[in-house]
Coordinates of C-alpha atoms in Angstrom, one line a residue:
V299 CA 69.9 126.9 96.3
V300 CA 70.1 126.4 99.4
G301 CA 68.4 127.4 102.8
V302 CA 70.0 130.1 105.2
A303 CA 70.6 127.3 107.7
Q304 CA 73.7 125.9 105.0
D305 CA 74.5 129.1 104.5
V306 CA 75.4 130.4 108.0
P307 CA 77.8 128.8 110.3
P308 CA 76.5 126.4 112.8
E309 CA 78.0 128.8 115.6
V310 CA 76.5 131.9 114.1
L311 CA 73.1 130.3 113.6
R312 CA 72.8 129.5 117.3
Q313 CA 73.9 133.1 118.4
R314 CA 70.9 134.4 116.1
E315 CA 68.7 132.1 117.6
V316 CA 69.6 133.2 121.1
K317 CA 69.0 137.2 120.2
W318 CA 65.8 136.7 118.4
L319 CA 64.8 134.5 121.4
D320 CA 65.6 137.6 123.9
M321 CA 63.8 139.5 121.3
L322 CA 60.8 137.5 121.3
S323 CA 60.4 137.7 125.2
N324 CA 60.4 140.9 125.2
W325 CA 58.7 142.2 122.1
D326 CA 56.9 145.3 122.3
K327 CA 60.2 147.0 123.8
W328 CA 62.0 145.6 120.8
M329 CA 59.4 147.2 118.2
V330 CA 59.3 150.6 119.9
K331 CA 62.7 151.0 121.2
R332 CA 65.0 149.2 118.7
H333 CA 63.1 148.0 115.6
K334 CA 65.8 149.2 113.7
K335 CA 68.0 146.1 115.0
V336 CA 64.5 144.2 114.4
R337 CA 64.9 145.1 111.0
L338 CA 68.1 144.5 110.3
R339 CA 68.1 140.8 112.0
C340 CA 65.0 140.3 109.1
Q341 CA 67.3 141.1 106.5
K342 CA 70.0 139.1 107.8
G343 CA 67.1 136.2 107.9
I344 CA 65.4 134.9 110.6
P345 CA 67.0 131.8 112.0
P346 CA 64.9 128.5 110.6
S347 CA 64.2 127.2 113.9
L348 CA 62.1 129.9 114.9
R349 CA 60.9 131.6 111.7
G350 CA 57.6 130.5 112.4
R351 CA 56.9 132.2 115.7
A352 CA 58.6 135.3 114.5
W353 CA 56.4 135.6 111.3
L354 CA 53.3 135.4 113.8
Y355 CA 54.6 138.2 115.8
L356 CA 56.2 140.4 113.2
S357 CA 52.6 140.0 111.2
G358 CA 50.7 140.6 114.7
G359 CA 48.6 136.9 114.2
K360 CA 50.0 136.3 117.5
V361 CA 48.0 139.2 119.4
K362 CA 44.9 138.6 116.7
R363 CA 45.0 134.5 118.2
E364 CA 45.3 135.9 121.8
Q365 CA 42.4 138.6 121.4
N366 CA 39.7 136.1 119.6
R367 CA 40.6 132.8 121.5
G368 CA 38.1 129.9 120.4
K369 CA 37.3 131.4 116.8
F370 CA 39.5 129.7 115.1
E371 CA 37.8 126.2 116.4
E372 CA 33.9 128.1 116.0
L373 CA 35.0 128.5 112.4
D374 CA 36.5 124.9 111.6
S375 CA 33.3 123.1 113.1
Q376 CA 31.0 125.0 110.5
A377 CA 30.3 123.5 107.7
G378 CA 31.1 126.0 105.1
D379 CA 29.3 127.0 101.9
P380 CA 29.9 124.4 99.4
K381 CA 30.4 126.2 96.1
E382 CA 33.4 127.8 98.1
L383 CA 34.7 124.3 99.5
D384 CA 34.2 122.4 96.0
V385 CA 36.7 125.4 94.4
I386 CA 39.5 124.7 97.5
E387 CA 39.3 121.6 97.3
K388 CA 40.4 121.5 93.9
D389 CA 42.8 123.6 94.3
L390 CA 44.9 121.8 97.5
H391 CA 46.8 119.6 95.1
R392 CA 48.2 122.5 93.2
Q393 CA 49.9 124.0 96.2
F394 CA 53.8 122.8 96.6
P395 CA 53.3 119.5 95.2
F396 CA 56.6 118.3 95.8
H397 CA 56.7 119.3 99.2
E398 CA 56.1 116.0 102.1
M399 CA 53.6 118.3 103.4
F400 CA 50.9 118.0 100.4
V401 CA 52.6 115.4 98.4
S402 CA 49.6 113.3 98.9
R403 CA 46.1 113.8 98.8
G404 CA 43.9 113.7 102.0
G405 CA 47.4 114.2 104.0
H406 CA 47.6 116.2 107.1
G407 CA 48.9 118.8 105.0
Q408 CA 46.1 119.3 102.3
Q409 CA 43.6 119.2 105.3
D410 CA 45.1 121.4 107.0
L411 CA 45.0 123.9 104.2
F412 CA 41.7 123.3 103.9
R413 CA 40.2 124.2 107.0
V414 CA 42.8 127.2 107.0
L415 CA 41.1 128.1 103.5
K416 CA 37.7 127.1 104.7
A417 CA 37.9 128.9 107.9
Y418 CA 38.7 132.2 106.3
T419 CA 35.4 132.0 103.8
L420 CA 33.7 132.1 107.2
Y421 CA 35.5 134.6 108.7
R422 CA 35.3 136.9 105.8
P423 CA 32.4 136.0 103.7
E424 CA 31.9 139.0 101.7
E425 CA 35.4 138.1 100.4
G426 CA 35.1 134.5 100.0
Y427 CA 38.0 132.5 98.4
C428 CA 40.4 133.4 96.4
Q429 CA 43.0 131.0 94.3
A430 CA 45.9 132.9 95.0
Q431 CA 45.3 132.7 99.2
A432 CA 46.0 129.0 98.6
P433 CA 49.9 129.6 98.4
I434 CA 49.8 132.1 101.2
A435 CA 47.9 129.7 103.7
A436 CA 50.4 126.7 102.4
V437 CA 53.4 128.5 103.2
L438 CA 52.3 129.9 106.5
L439 CA 51.3 126.1 107.4
M440 CA 54.8 124.9 106.6
H441 CA 56.1 127.1 109.6
M442 CA 53.2 126.9 112.1
P443 CA 49.9 125.0 113.2
A444 CA 46.7 125.7 111.1
E445 CA 45.3 127.7 114.1
D446 CA 48.5 130.0 113.9
A447 CA 48.5 129.6 109.9
F448 CA 45.1 131.1 109.9
W449 CA 45.6 134.3 111.9
G450 CA 48.8 134.8 109.5
L451 CA 46.7 134.7 106.9
V452 CA 43.9 137.1 107.9
Q453 CA 46.7 139.7 108.7
I454 CA 48.1 139.3 105.1
C455 CA 44.9 139.9 103.8
E456 CA 43.5 142.3 106.0
K457 CA 47.2 144.9 107.2
Y458 CA 49.5 143.8 104.4
L459 CA 47.6 143.3 101.1
P460 CA 44.4 144.6 102.0
G461 CA 41.9 144.0 98.9
Y462 CA 44.0 142.1 96.8
Y463 CA 41.6 139.5 97.3
S464 CA 38.2 140.4 96.9
A465 CA 35.9 140.4 94.0
G466 CA 37.3 142.8 91.1
L467 CA 40.6 142.7 92.3
E468 CA 40.7 146.2 92.2
A469 CA 43.5 146.8 94.6
I470 CA 46.0 144.8 92.5
Q471 CA 45.2 146.6 89.3
L472 CA 45.9 149.6 91.5
D473 CA 49.1 148.5 92.6
G474 CA 50.2 147.3 89.1
E475 CA 49.5 150.9 87.7
I476 CA 52.4 152.0 91.2
L477 CA 54.8 149.7 89.7
Y478 CA 54.4 150.6 86.5
A479 CA 54.9 154.3 87.8
L480 CA 58.0 153.1 89.8
T481 CA 59.5 151.6 86.9
R482 CA 59.6 155.0 84.9
R483 CA 61.7 156.1 88.2
V484 CA 63.9 153.5 88.7
S485 CA 64.5 152.1 85.5
P486 CA 63.6 154.6 82.8
L487 CA 64.9 151.6 79.8
V488 CA 62.2 149.0 81.1
Y489 CA 59.4 151.7 81.8
R490 CA 60.0 153.0 78.1
H491 CA 60.1 149.4 76.5
L492 CA 57.2 147.9 78.4
E493 CA 55.4 151.4 77.1
K494 CA 56.0 150.8 73.7
H495 CA 54.5 147.2 73.4
K496 CA 51.5 148.3 75.4
M497 CA 52.5 146.0 78.2
E498 CA 49.9 146.6 81.2
P499 CA 51.1 145.2 84.5
I500 CA 48.4 143.1 85.3
L501 CA 49.9 141.0 82.8
Y502 CA 52.8 140.2 84.4
M503 CA 52.7 141.4 87.9
T504 CA 49.6 139.6 89.3
E505 CA 51.0 136.4 90.5
W506 CA 54.1 138.0 91.5
F507 CA 52.3 140.1 94.1
M508 CA 49.1 138.1 94.8
C509 CA 51.3 135.2 96.0
A510 CA 54.1 137.2 97.5
F511 CA 56.6 135.5 94.9
S512 CA 55.8 132.3 96.6
R513 CA 55.7 130.9 93.3
T514 CA 57.9 132.4 91.5
L515 CA 61.4 132.2 93.3
P516 CA 63.4 129.8 94.5
W517 CA 62.2 128.2 98.0
A518 CA 65.5 129.7 100.4
S519 CA 64.9 133.2 98.3
V520 CA 61.1 133.2 99.3
L521 CA 62.1 132.8 102.5
R522 CA 64.4 135.7 102.8
V523 CA 61.8 137.8 101.1
W524 CA 58.9 137.0 103.3
D525 CA 61.2 138.0 106.2
M526 CA 61.4 141.2 104.9
F527 CA 57.7 141.5 103.6
L528 CA 56.5 140.5 107.0
C529 CA 58.9 143.3 109.0
D530 CA 58.4 146.1 106.1
G531 CA 55.3 145.6 104.4
V532 CA 54.5 145.5 100.8
K533 CA 57.7 148.2 99.7
I534 CA 59.8 144.7 99.9
I535 CA 57.3 143.4 96.9
F536 CA 57.5 146.7 95.0
R537 CA 61.0 145.9 95.1
V538 CA 61.6 142.6 94.4
G539 CA 59.2 143.3 91.7
L540 CA 61.6 146.2 90.3
V541 CA 64.5 144.0 90.7
L542 CA 63.7 141.3 88.2
L543 CA 61.8 143.9 85.6
K544 CA 65.4 145.6 85.9
C545 CA 67.6 142.4 85.7
M546 CA 65.6 141.1 82.6
L547 CA 64.7 144.1 80.8
G548 CA 67.2 146.5 82.2
T549 CA 70.2 146.5 78.5
R550 CA 69.3 147.4 75.3
E551 CA 71.2 143.7 74.6
K552 CA 68.5 141.7 76.5
L553 CA 65.6 144.3 74.6
K554 CA 66.7 143.3 71.1
A555 CA 65.5 140.0 71.9
C556 CA 62.1 141.3 72.7
Q557 CA 60.8 142.8 69.6
G558 CA 57.4 142.1 71.0
Q559 CA 54.7 141.8 73.9
Y560 CA 54.7 137.9 73.4
E561 CA 58.6 137.7 73.4
T562 CA 58.7 140.0 76.3
M563 CA 56.2 138.1 78.2
E564 CA 57.5 134.9 77.7
L565 CA 61.2 136.3 79.1
L566 CA 59.2 137.3 82.4
R567 CA 57.7 134.0 82.7
A568 CA 61.5 132.6 82.4
I569 CA 63.3 134.6 85.0
E570 CA 67.2 133.4 84.5
P571 CA 68.1 131.8 87.9
R572 CA 71.1 133.9 88.8
Y573 CA 68.9 137.1 89.4
M574 CA 66.4 135.1 91.7
Q575 CA 69.8 134.0 93.6
E576 CA 69.1 134.3 97.7
G577 CA 72.5 136.4 98.2
F578 CA 72.0 138.1 94.9
L579 CA 68.2 139.2 95.2
V580 CA 68.5 139.9 98.7
R581 CA 71.7 142.8 98.0
E582 CA 69.5 144.3 95.1
V583 CA 66.3 144.4 96.8
L584 CA 67.8 146.6 99.9
E585 CA 69.7 149.0 97.6
V586 CA 66.2 149.5 95.5
P587 CA 65.6 153.6 96.2
V588 CA 61.7 152.8 97.3
S589 CA 60.5 153.9 100.7
E590 CA 56.7 153.2 102.0
R591 CA 56.1 156.8 102.0
D592 CA 57.3 156.7 97.7
V593 CA 54.3 153.9 97.8
E594 CA 52.0 156.0 99.5
R595 CA 52.9 159.0 97.2
E596 CA 52.3 157.4 94.3
H597 CA 49.2 155.5 95.4
H598 CA 47.3 158.6 96.2
V599 CA 48.5 159.7 92.7
Q600 CA 47.1 156.2 90.8
L601 CA 43.9 156.4 93.3
K602 CA 43.2 159.8 92.0
R603 CA 43.7 158.6 88.2
W604 CA 41.5 155.6 89.0
R605 CA 38.3 157.9 90.0
K606 CA 38.6 160.0 87.0
N607 CA 38.7 157.4 84.4
R608 CA 36.7 154.9 86.5
G609 CA 35.0 156.2 88.9
E610 CA 34.8 155.0 92.7
L611 CA 36.2 151.6 94.0
H612 CA 33.7 149.3 94.1
C613 CA 35.4 147.3 97.2
K614 CA 36.7 149.4 100.1
S615 CA 39.4 148.2 101.4
P616 CA 40.8 149.3 104.9
P617 CA 44.1 151.2 105.0
R618 CA 47.4 149.4 104.4
M619 CA 49.9 148.8 107.0
H620 CA 53.4 149.3 106.1
G621 CA 55.1 146.3 108.6
A622 CA 55.3 145.1 111.6
R623 CA 55.9 148.3 113.5
A624 CA 52.7 150.0 112.1
I625 CA 50.4 146.8 112.6
M626 CA 51.4 146.8 116.4
A627 CA 51.2 150.9 116.5
S628 CA 47.5 150.8 115.1
E629 CA 46.0 147.8 117.6
P630 CA 48.7 148.2 120.6
P631 CA 49.1 144.6 122.3
S632 CA 48.8 144.0 126.0
R633 CA 51.4 141.8 127.8
Q634 CA 49.3 139.2 128.4
D635 CA 48.9 139.1 124.3
L636 CA 52.5 139.1 123.8
R637 CA 53.2 136.2 126.4
Q638 CA 54.9 133.0 124.8
N639 CA 53.0 129.9 125.6
P640 CA 54.8 126.3 125.4
T641 CA 53.2 124.1 122.8
I642 CA 55.0 121.1 124.6
I643 CA 55.5 120.1 128.1
V644 CA 57.2 116.9 129.0
E645 CA 57.6 116.0 132.7
S646 CA 61.0 114.6 133.5
P647 CA 60.6 111.2 135.2
L648 CA 63.8 112.1 137.4
P649 CA 63.1 113.0 141.3
P650 CA 63.9 116.3 142.3
P651 CA 67.3 117.0 143.6
Q652 CA 68.1 116.4 147.1
P653 CA 69.2 119.3 149.5
T654 CA 72.9 119.6 150.5
P655 CA 72.9 118.9 154.4
Q656 CA 75.1 121.3 156.2
L657 CA 78.0 120.3 157.7
K658 CA 79.8 121.0 161.1
K659 CA 83.2 122.7 161.1
G660 CA 85.9 119.9 160.6
E661 CA 83.5 117.3 159.5
K662 CA 84.0 116.0 156.2
S663 CA 81.5 115.0 153.5
K664 CA 80.6 111.6 152.3
E665 CA 82.6 112.1 149.1
E666 CA 85.8 113.3 150.9
K667 CA 85.8 109.9 153.0
S668 CA 85.2 107.5 150.1
K669 CA 87.9 109.1 148.5
K670 CA 90.4 109.0 151.1
K671 CA 89.5 104.9 151.8
G672 CA 90.2 104.4 147.9
S673 CA 86.7 102.4 147.7
M674 CA 85.3 101.8 144.3
K675 CA 81.3 102.2 143.7
K676 CA 79.4 100.7 141.0
A677 CA 78.8 103.5 138.8
P678 CA 75.0 105.0 139.2
T679 CA 72.1 104.1 137.1
V680 CA 71.5 106.4 134.6
M681 CA 67.9 106.6 133.7
E682 CA 66.8 107.2 130.2
I683 CA 64.2 110.0 129.9
P684 CA 61.8 109.0 126.9
N685 CA 61.4 110.3 123.9
P686 CA 57.6 111.9 123.6
Y687 CA 57.6 112.1 119.8
P688 CA 59.3 108.7 118.9
L689 CA 60.0 107.5 115.1
A690 CA 58.3 104.6 113.4
G691 CA 61.6 102.8 113.3
D692 CA 62.8 103.7 116.6
P693 CA 63.4 100.3 118.9
Q694 CA 60.9 99.8 121.9
R695 CA 63.1 99.3 125.2
D696 CA 61.9 99.6 128.7
P697 CA 62.1 103.0 130.3
Q698 CA 62.9 101.2 133.6
L699 CA 65.9 99.5 132.7
P700 CA 69.4 101.6 133.2
L701 CA 70.9 102.3 129.9
R702 CA 74.9 100.9 128.8
D703 CA 77.5 102.5 130.9
P704 CA 78.8 105.1 128.2
M705 CA 82.2 105.1 129.2
P706 CA 83.4 101.9 129.6
T707 CA 86.8 102.2 127.4
L708 CA 87.6 105.3 130.0
R709 CA 86.8 103.3 132.9
N710 CA 88.8 100.2 132.0
S711 CA 92.2 102.5 131.1
T712 CA 91.9 104.6 134.4
V713 CA 91.4 101.7 136.9
Q714 CA 93.2 98.7 137.9
Q715 CA 91.5 95.5 137.5
P716 CA 91.3 93.3 140.5
L717 CA 93.6 90.1 140.6
V718 CA 92.5 86.6 141.3
N719 CA 95.3 84.2 141.8
D720 CA 97.7 86.9 139.7
T721 CA 95.2 87.0 136.8
P722 CA 93.1 89.4 135.9
L723 CA 89.5 89.0 135.6
P724 CA 88.0 88.4 132.3
N725 CA 85.8 91.4 130.8
T726 CA 82.3 91.6 131.3
P727 CA 79.4 92.2 129.2
E728 CA 79.3 95.7 131.3
D729 CA 82.9 96.2 130.2
S730 CA 82.8 95.8 126.8
P731 CA 83.0 98.4 124.6
P732 CA 79.6 100.3 123.5
P733 CA 78.7 99.8 119.7
H734 CA 79.6 102.0 117.2
Q735 CA 77.8 105.1 117.3
P736 CA 77.0 107.8 114.3
T737 CA 79.2 111.1 114.6
L738 CA 79.0 114.3 112.7
N739 CA 81.9 113.3 110.9
D740 CA 79.8 110.2 109.6
Q741 CA 79.3 111.0 105.3
S742 CA 76.1 109.2 105.8
L743 CA 74.8 112.1 107.8
L744 CA 76.3 114.8 105.6
T745 CA 74.2 113.9 102.6
V746 CA 72.5 116.7 100.9
S747 CA 68.9 116.1 99.8
P748 CA 67.6 116.7 96.4
L749 CA 65.3 119.6 98.0
Q750 CA 68.5 121.7 99.2
K751 CA 70.0 121.5 95.9
S752 CA 67.0 122.6 94.2
T753 CA 67.1 125.7 92.4
Q754 CA 63.8 126.0 91.7
S755 CA 60.3 127.0 93.2
L756 CA 58.5 124.4 94.9
S757 CA 55.6 124.9 93.1
S758 CA 55.0 122.5 90.2
I759 CA 56.2 123.1 86.5
E760 CA 53.4 120.7 85.3
A761 CA 50.6 121.2 88.0
D762 CA 47.7 122.8 86.3
Q763 CA 48.2 126.9 85.6
D764 CA 46.2 129.0 88.0
T765 CA 44.5 131.7 86.6
Y766 CA 43.9 134.7 89.2
L767 CA 41.8 137.2 86.7

């Protein structure tokens, strides 16, 4: 399954980028007055070039970072608990081992992942580190710097999925019961099958929910699900789970192949690729009749049942926020908190433009005089703006040297050459045509990487199996 950028025509992608830039520049107004339009654009897919920035705004991580300036640097400079750090070190190589950021041990991706996870254990020492936080942080790091990824992780752990990563995993067990109850309403056939074989939700939904499907779905589908999840909250995670259950167990023919608990578990561990395909999955998720009100109503029912059977929860989690709008309403930001700060500032070596002199009535400009005389002037020297981030293979050149004339062929075809003794002057090196430059039509630039063709998750099939219980 290829990503969003390959599916959407370039001109449509450019239009979406312009719209998102406008929204990000006036974020508070859009969230208050036109939230439905923000939701619709998240459902269509956030442009890849702006996804990291949009995620930070949707989650409230941008406001959290501005209100806690210097906090990440302070946590990053501390040593941390050796026991927690040892567990984090063992998990680094398991996170998306096929991705270029995390492919090498000790590479910059693994280093940043270690910094983010260590900082969180210091930020919430009572909660500590949970193995399922690593893929969440890794997905964020693929789209934003370490500090932004840290605050994004904080928001997901505290606002979207509170209590998921605490000792005892009570919150994820409670949400498992909620999923079970919602299955009864959405897919009665699936519910009866799970009940018949005593399939506890914790057996099949733990990794789905704790990792927000980042280790289950193909990469393009992960991004689309996260776009909607960070906008609308945990109801998207419930909907995705319900879609997968219904697709894999929703017909009597499929249930014939699942005569027991083991066969059912094996089926849910190997979801058919067609059900996880980006376009199909998003359409199905949007059609599932589960709202945040349904989730909250069922939460109160299951919490009451939990207290009756097991007593009070040991971990007191903060209330869950259902999406970006609820988060903003709970902590109203200031305009300063939402202001976009440029991350790259490059000073141009070109001199500022000179003001045009005022002409007296009847006076002609220098350009008009030169045209009247028909004089040929040498083309002005074009200075090259140096690339602030050159690649290793780029040739080194003196930035003070002028560029090659970009249109020598055109000049030769429109300007008559001067004659010497009725013989045209030979072409000088400046008049020779430039070397072939690659264009968008070149086949070499249209090759598709193996990652774009992948229909699997970026998680390693051969990596060590994680256990979240």
